[in-house]
CSV table of C-alpha atoms in Angstrom, one decimal:
chain,number,residue,atom,x,y,z
Q,1,MET,CA,-20.9,-16.5,20.8
Q,2,MET,CA,-18.1,-14.0,21.6
Q,3,GLU,CA,-14.6,-15.4,21.2
Q,4,SER,CA,-11.7,-14.1,23.3
Q,5,THR,CA,-8.1,-14.8,24.0
Q,6,GLU,CA,-5.1,-13.2,25.8
Q,7,ILE,CA,-2.1,-12.0,23.8
Q,8,GLN,CA,1.3,-11.3,25.3
Q,9,LEU,CA,2.6,-7.8,24.9
Q,10,SER,CA,5.9,-8.4,26.8
Q,11,PRO,CA,8.5,-11.2,26.4
Q,12,ASP,CA,8.1,-12.3,30.0
Q,13,GLY,CA,4.3,-12.4,29.8
Q,14,SER,CA,3.9,-9.8,32.4
Q,15,ARG,CA,1.7,-7.7,30.2
Q,16,THR,CA,-1.1,-9.0,28.1
Q,17,VAL,CA,-4.1,-7.6,26.2
Q,18,ARG,CA,-7.5,-9.2,25.6
Q,19,LEU,CA,-8.5,-9.9,22.0
Q,20,ASP,CA,-12.2,-10.1,21.5
Q,21,CYS,CA,-14.2,-11.2,18.5
Q,22,PRO,CA,-17.9,-10.5,18.7
Q,23,ALA,CA,-20.4,-13.2,17.7
Q,24,HIS,CA,-21.4,-11.6,14.4
Q,25,VAL,CA,-17.7,-11.6,13.3
Q,26,ALA,CA,-16.8,-14.9,15.0
Q,27,SER,CA,-19.5,-16.6,12.8
Q,28,THR,CA,-17.4,-15.8,9.7
Q,29,VAL,CA,-13.8,-16.0,10.9
Q,30,SER,CA,-11.9,-17.6,13.8
Q,31,LEU,CA,-9.5,-15.9,16.1
Q,32,SER,CA,-6.7,-18.2,15.0
Q,33,GLU,CA,-7.2,-17.1,11.3
Q,34,ILE,CA,-7.2,-13.4,12.4
Q,35,GLN,CA,-3.9,-14.0,14.3
Q,36,ARG,CA,-2.4,-15.6,11.1
Q,37,PHE,CA,-3.4,-12.6,8.9
Q,38,PRO,CA,0.0,-11.1,8.0
Q,39,PRO,CA,-1.0,-7.4,8.5
Q,40,PHE,CA,-2.4,-8.3,12.0
Q,41,LYS,CA,0.8,-10.2,12.9
Q,42,HIS,CA,2.9,-7.3,11.8
Q,43,TRP,CA,0.8,-4.8,13.6
Q,44,LEU,CA,0.9,-6.9,16.8
Q,45,SER,CA,4.6,-7.3,16.6
Q,46,ALA,CA,5.1,-3.5,16.2
Q,47,LEU,CA,2.7,-3.0,19.2
Q,48,GLN,CA,4.8,-5.4,21.3
Q,49,GLN,CA,7.9,-3.4,20.5
Q,50,GLN,CA,6.1,-0.3,21.9
Q,51,SER,CA,5.1,-2.1,25.1
Q,52,ASN,CA,7.2,0.2,27.3
Q,53,SER,CA,5.8,3.4,25.9
Q,54,GLU,CA,3.5,5.9,27.6
Q,55,VAL,CA,0.4,4.4,25.8
Q,56,VAL,CA,-1.2,1.4,27.4
Q,57,VAL,CA,-3.5,-0.9,25.3
Q,58,LYS,CA,-6.1,-2.6,27.4
Q,59,SER,CA,-8.1,-4.5,24.9
Q,60,ILE,CA,-8.6,-5.1,21.1
Q,61,THR,CA,-12.0,-5.8,19.6
Q,62,ILE,CA,-12.3,-7.1,16.0
Q,63,GLN,CA,-15.1,-5.1,14.3
Q,64,SER,CA,-15.2,-6.5,10.8
Q,65,VAL,CA,-13.4,-8.7,8.3
Q,66,ASP,CA,-13.5,-8.6,4.5
Q,67,ARG,CA,-12.3,-11.3,2.2
Q,68,PHE,CA,-10.9,-11.4,-1.3
Q,69,LYS,CA,-12.6,-13.6,-3.9
Q,70,SER,CA,-9.9,-16.2,-3.2
Q,71,GLY,CA,-11.3,-16.6,0.4
Q,72,LYS,CA,-8.2,-15.0,2.0
Q,73,ILE,CA,-8.7,-12.2,4.5
Q,74,GLY,CA,-8.1,-8.9,2.7
Q,75,PHE,CA,-9.0,-6.2,5.2
Q,76,LEU,CA,-9.6,-6.1,8.9
Q,77,LYS,CA,-11.0,-3.4,11.1
Q,78,LEU,CA,-10.4,-3.3,14.9
Q,79,ALA,CA,-10.9,-1.0,17.9
Q,80,ALA,CA,-8.2,-0.8,20.5
Q,81,LEU,CA,-9.0,0.5,23.9
Q,82,ALA,CA,-5.9,2.6,24.8
Q,83,HIS,CA,-4.9,5.3,27.2
Q,84,HIS,CA,-2.1,7.8,27.5
Q,85,LEU,CA,-0.2,7.8,30.8
Q,86,PRO,CA,0.0,9.3,33.3
Q,87,ASP,CA,-3.3,11.2,32.9
Q,88,ASN,CA,-5.1,8.1,31.6
Q,89,THR,CA,-6.6,10.0,28.6
Q,90,ALA,CA,-8.1,7.9,25.8
Q,91,VAL,CA,-6.1,7.5,22.6
Q,92,PRO,CA,-8.0,7.1,19.3
Q,93,GLY,CA,-7.9,3.4,18.6
Q,94,ILE,CA,-9.8,2.7,15.4
Q,95,VAL,CA,-7.4,0.7,13.1
Q,96,PHE,CA,-7.9,-0.5,9.5
Q,97,LEU,CA,-5.4,-3.2,8.6
Q,98,ARG,CA,-4.6,-3.9,5.0
Q,99,GLY,CA,-0.8,-4.3,4.9
Q,100,GLY,CA,1.8,-2.9,2.6
Q,101,ALA,CA,1.7,-1.9,-1.1
Q,102,VAL,CA,4.0,-0.8,-3.9
Q,103,ALA,CA,3.7,1.9,-6.5
Q,104,ILE,CA,5.8,2.5,-9.5
Q,105,LEU,CA,6.8,5.7,-11.3
Q,106,LEU,CA,7.4,4.3,-14.8
Q,107,ILE,CA,9.0,6.8,-17.1
Q,108,LEU,CA,9.1,6.3,-20.8
Q,109,ARG,CA,11.7,8.2,-22.8
Q,110,SER,CA,11.1,8.6,-26.5
Q,111,GLU,CA,12.9,11.1,-28.8
Q,112,GLU,CA,14.2,13.2,-25.9
Q,113,LYS,CA,10.7,13.5,-24.3
Q,114,GLU,CA,9.7,11.8,-21.1
Q,115,TYR,CA,6.3,10.5,-20.1
Q,116,ALA,CA,4.9,9.0,-16.9
Q,117,ILE,CA,2.5,6.1,-17.1
Q,118,LEU,CA,-0.7,6.5,-15.1
Q,119,THR,CA,-3.6,4.1,-14.7
Q,120,GLU,CA,-7.2,5.3,-15.0
Q,121,GLN,CA,-9.7,3.3,-13.1
Q,122,PRO,CA,-12.9,3.7,-11.0
Q,123,ARG,CA,-12.3,4.4,-7.3
Q,124,LEU,CA,-15.5,4.2,-5.3
Q,125,ALA,CA,-13.8,5.3,-2.0
Q,126,VAL,CA,-13.1,8.8,-3.4
Q,127,PRO,CA,-15.5,8.5,-5.5
Q,128,ASP,CA,-13.9,9.1,-8.8
Q,129,PHE,CA,-14.6,6.8,-11.7
Q,130,ARG,CA,-11.6,8.0,-13.7
Q,131,MET,CA,-9.0,8.3,-11.1
Q,132,LEU,CA,-5.5,8.7,-12.4
Q,133,GLU,CA,-2.8,6.9,-10.3
Q,134,LEU,CA,0.6,5.3,-10.5
Q,135,PRO,CA,0.5,1.6,-11.2
Q,136,ALA,CA,0.3,0.0,-7.7
Q,137,GLY,CA,-0.6,-3.1,-5.9
Q,138,MET,CA,-0.8,-4.8,-2.5
Q,139,LEU,CA,2.1,-6.8,-1.3
Q,140,ASP,CA,1.9,-10.6,-1.2
Q,141,ASP,CA,2.5,-12.6,1.9
Q,142,ASP,CA,6.2,-13.0,1.0
Q,143,GLY,CA,6.7,-9.2,1.1
Q,144,ALA,CA,8.8,-9.2,-2.1
Q,145,PHE,CA,8.7,-5.5,-2.9
Q,146,ALA,CA,10.5,-5.4,-6.3
Q,147,GLY,CA,8.9,-8.6,-7.6
Q,148,THR,CA,5.4,-7.3,-6.7
Q,149,ALA,CA,6.2,-4.0,-8.4
Q,150,ALA,CA,7.3,-5.7,-11.6
Q,151,ARG,CA,4.2,-7.9,-11.7
Q,152,GLU,CA,1.9,-4.9,-11.2
Q,153,ILE,CA,3.5,-3.1,-14.1
Q,154,LEU,CA,2.9,-6.2,-16.3
Q,155,GLU,CA,-0.7,-6.6,-15.1
Q,156,GLU,CA,-1.7,-3.0,-15.4
Q,157,THR,CA,0.3,-1.8,-18.4
Q,158,GLY,CA,1.4,-4.9,-20.3
Q,159,LEU,CA,5.0,-3.9,-20.1
Q,160,THR,CA,7.7,-6.3,-18.9
Q,161,ILE,CA,10.2,-4.9,-16.3
Q,162,ALA,CA,12.8,-7.0,-14.6
Q,163,PRO,CA,13.0,-6.4,-10.8
Q,164,HIS,CA,16.6,-5.3,-11.1
Q,165,GLU,CA,15.6,-2.4,-13.4
Q,166,LEU,CA,13.6,-0.8,-10.6
Q,167,ILE,CA,15.1,1.9,-8.4
Q,168,ASP,CA,13.8,1.9,-4.8
Q,169,LEU,CA,13.0,5.5,-3.9
Q,170,THR,CA,12.1,4.7,-0.3
Q,171,THR,CA,15.3,3.1,0.9
Q,172,HIS,CA,15.5,5.7,3.6
Q,173,ALA,CA,12.3,4.3,5.2
Q,174,SER,CA,12.5,1.0,7.1
Q,175,LYS,CA,9.3,-0.3,5.5
Q,176,GLY,CA,7.9,2.5,3.3
Q,177,LEU,CA,5.9,5.6,3.6
Q,178,TYR,CA,2.7,5.9,5.6
Q,179,PRO,CA,-0.1,7.8,3.7
Q,180,SER,CA,-2.7,7.7,6.5
Q,181,SER,CA,-1.2,6.7,9.8
Q,182,GLY,CA,-4.1,8.1,11.8
Q,183,ALA,CA,-6.2,5.0,11.2
Q,184,CYS,CA,-4.5,2.7,8.7
Q,185,ASP,CA,-1.4,0.5,8.8
Q,186,GLU,CA,-0.8,0.7,5.1
Q,187,PHE,CA,2.8,1.5,4.1
Q,188,ILE,CA,3.9,2.1,0.5
Q,189,ARG,CA,7.2,1.4,-1.1
Q,190,LEU,CA,7.8,3.7,-4.1
Q,191,PHE,CA,9.9,2.5,-7.1
Q,192,ALA,CA,11.0,4.2,-10.3
Q,193,CYS,CA,12.0,2.9,-13.7
Q,194,LEU,CA,13.3,4.7,-16.8
Q,195,LYS,CA,12.6,2.8,-20.0
Q,196,HIS,CA,13.6,3.9,-23.5
Q,197,VAL,CA,10.9,3.2,-26.2
Q,198,THR,CA,10.3,4.0,-29.8
Q,199,SER,CA,7.6,6.3,-30.9
Q,200,LYS,CA,5.6,3.3,-32.2
Q,201,GLU,CA,5.9,1.6,-28.9
Q,202,LEU,CA,4.7,4.8,-27.2
Q,203,ASP,CA,1.7,4.9,-29.5
Q,204,ASP,CA,0.9,1.3,-28.8
Q,205,ILE,CA,0.8,1.9,-25.0
Q,206,LYS,CA,-1.6,4.9,-25.2
Q,207,GLY,CA,-5.1,4.0,-24.2
Q,208,ARG,CA,-4.3,0.4,-23.6
Q,209,LEU,CA,-7.0,-1.5,-21.7
Q,210,SER,CA,-5.7,-3.8,-18.9
Q,211,GLY,CA,-6.3,-5.0,-15.4
Q,212,LEU,CA,-7.6,-8.3,-14.1
Q,213,ARG,CA,-11.3,-8.4,-14.8
Q,214,GLU,CA,-11.9,-11.3,-12.4
Q,215,ASP,CA,-10.5,-9.0,-9.6
Q,216,GLY,CA,-12.8,-6.1,-10.7
Q,217,GLU,CA,-10.0,-4.1,-12.3
Q,218,PHE,CA,-11.0,-1.9,-15.3
Q,219,ILE,CA,-7.8,-0.1,-16.2
Q,220,THR,CA,-7.0,2.3,-19.0
Q,221,VAL,CA,-3.3,3.2,-19.4
Q,222,ARG,CA,-2.6,7.0,-19.8
Q,223,LEU,CA,0.6,8.8,-20.7
Q,224,VAL,CA,1.3,12.2,-19.1
Q,225,PRO,CA,4.4,14.4,-19.9
Q,226,LEU,CA,6.6,14.0,-16.9
Q,227,ASP,CA,7.0,17.7,-16.4
Q,228,GLN,CA,3.1,17.9,-16.1
Q,229,LEU,CA,2.7,15.0,-13.8
Q,230,TRP,CA,2.5,17.1,-10.6
Q,231,GLN,CA,-0.7,18.8,-11.9
Q,232,SER,CA,-2.2,15.9,-13.7
Q,233,THR,CA,-3.3,13.7,-10.8
Q,234,MET,CA,-4.6,13.9,-7.3
Q,235,ASP,CA,-2.6,10.7,-6.4
Q,236,MET,CA,-0.3,11.4,-3.6
Q,237,LYS,CA,1.8,8.4,-4.5
Q,238,ALA,CA,2.6,10.1,-7.9
Q,239,THR,CA,3.6,13.4,-6.4
Q,240,SER,CA,5.7,11.8,-3.7
Q,241,ALA,CA,7.4,9.5,-6.2
Q,242,LEU,CA,8.1,12.4,-8.6
Q,243,TYR,CA,9.8,14.4,-5.7
Q,244,LEU,CA,11.9,11.4,-4.7
Q,245,TRP,CA,12.8,10.8,-8.3
Q,246,ASN,CA,14.1,14.3,-8.6
Q,247,GLN,CA,16.0,14.0,-5.4
Q,248,HIS,CA,17.5,10.7,-6.6
Q,249,ASN,CA,18.7,12.4,-9.8
Q,250,GLN,CA,20.2,15.3,-7.9
Q,251,GLN,CA,22.2,12.9,-5.7
Q,252,GLN,CA,23.4,11.0,-8.8
Q,253,SER,CA,24.6,14.1,-10.5
Q,254,LYS,CA,26.8,15.2,-7.5
């Protein structure tokens, strides 16, 4: 059976939107659980702040929900029926909710040479079974950017970094950078860290196998000369972080 409820879009309750959950989705998840899903809560809050704009949202339909192995909701897809005023033209309303993430440009300096750490792992969405990317991970519910970044470095590279060692490259953005705002809510906070290591430590890191196997992660650590990073990966997070790192260094040298 279809589940439905009304959600307020204005503080005084004068504007509401209908939230529908079709039977095939409602059989696996309740509307109350969907409304507690942090990315949906954040998206709805942002939508409420836009309630006086020229775009009117008339209804929201949940299309699918995917869970992590833990049972928690991981991803949610919805369709919003929205129109642009005053001509009442339809606005694209497919939305994929997954929440925020962090990525880290980890630079290792050894004997005056600098290397960036990349992770190699299979990415079926591309598909590329040896995709090179910056170490990255999804935010937890507490939204602790630096803590999540430090934990991802440890899980994916085996290196221990204290949160205070990380430089936030995206302080100019309120939440982070949006890589695909046409259909996805994901925002990414980019960090950098410069760590001095010995040549032996550098050799120990090369080709290290890591990742949480129980989460389906099969990661190999790769080292790339920093000056070659821009042409060594198709990962937009890496090229964005490299640009922001160079901008940061220019600002520091003034």
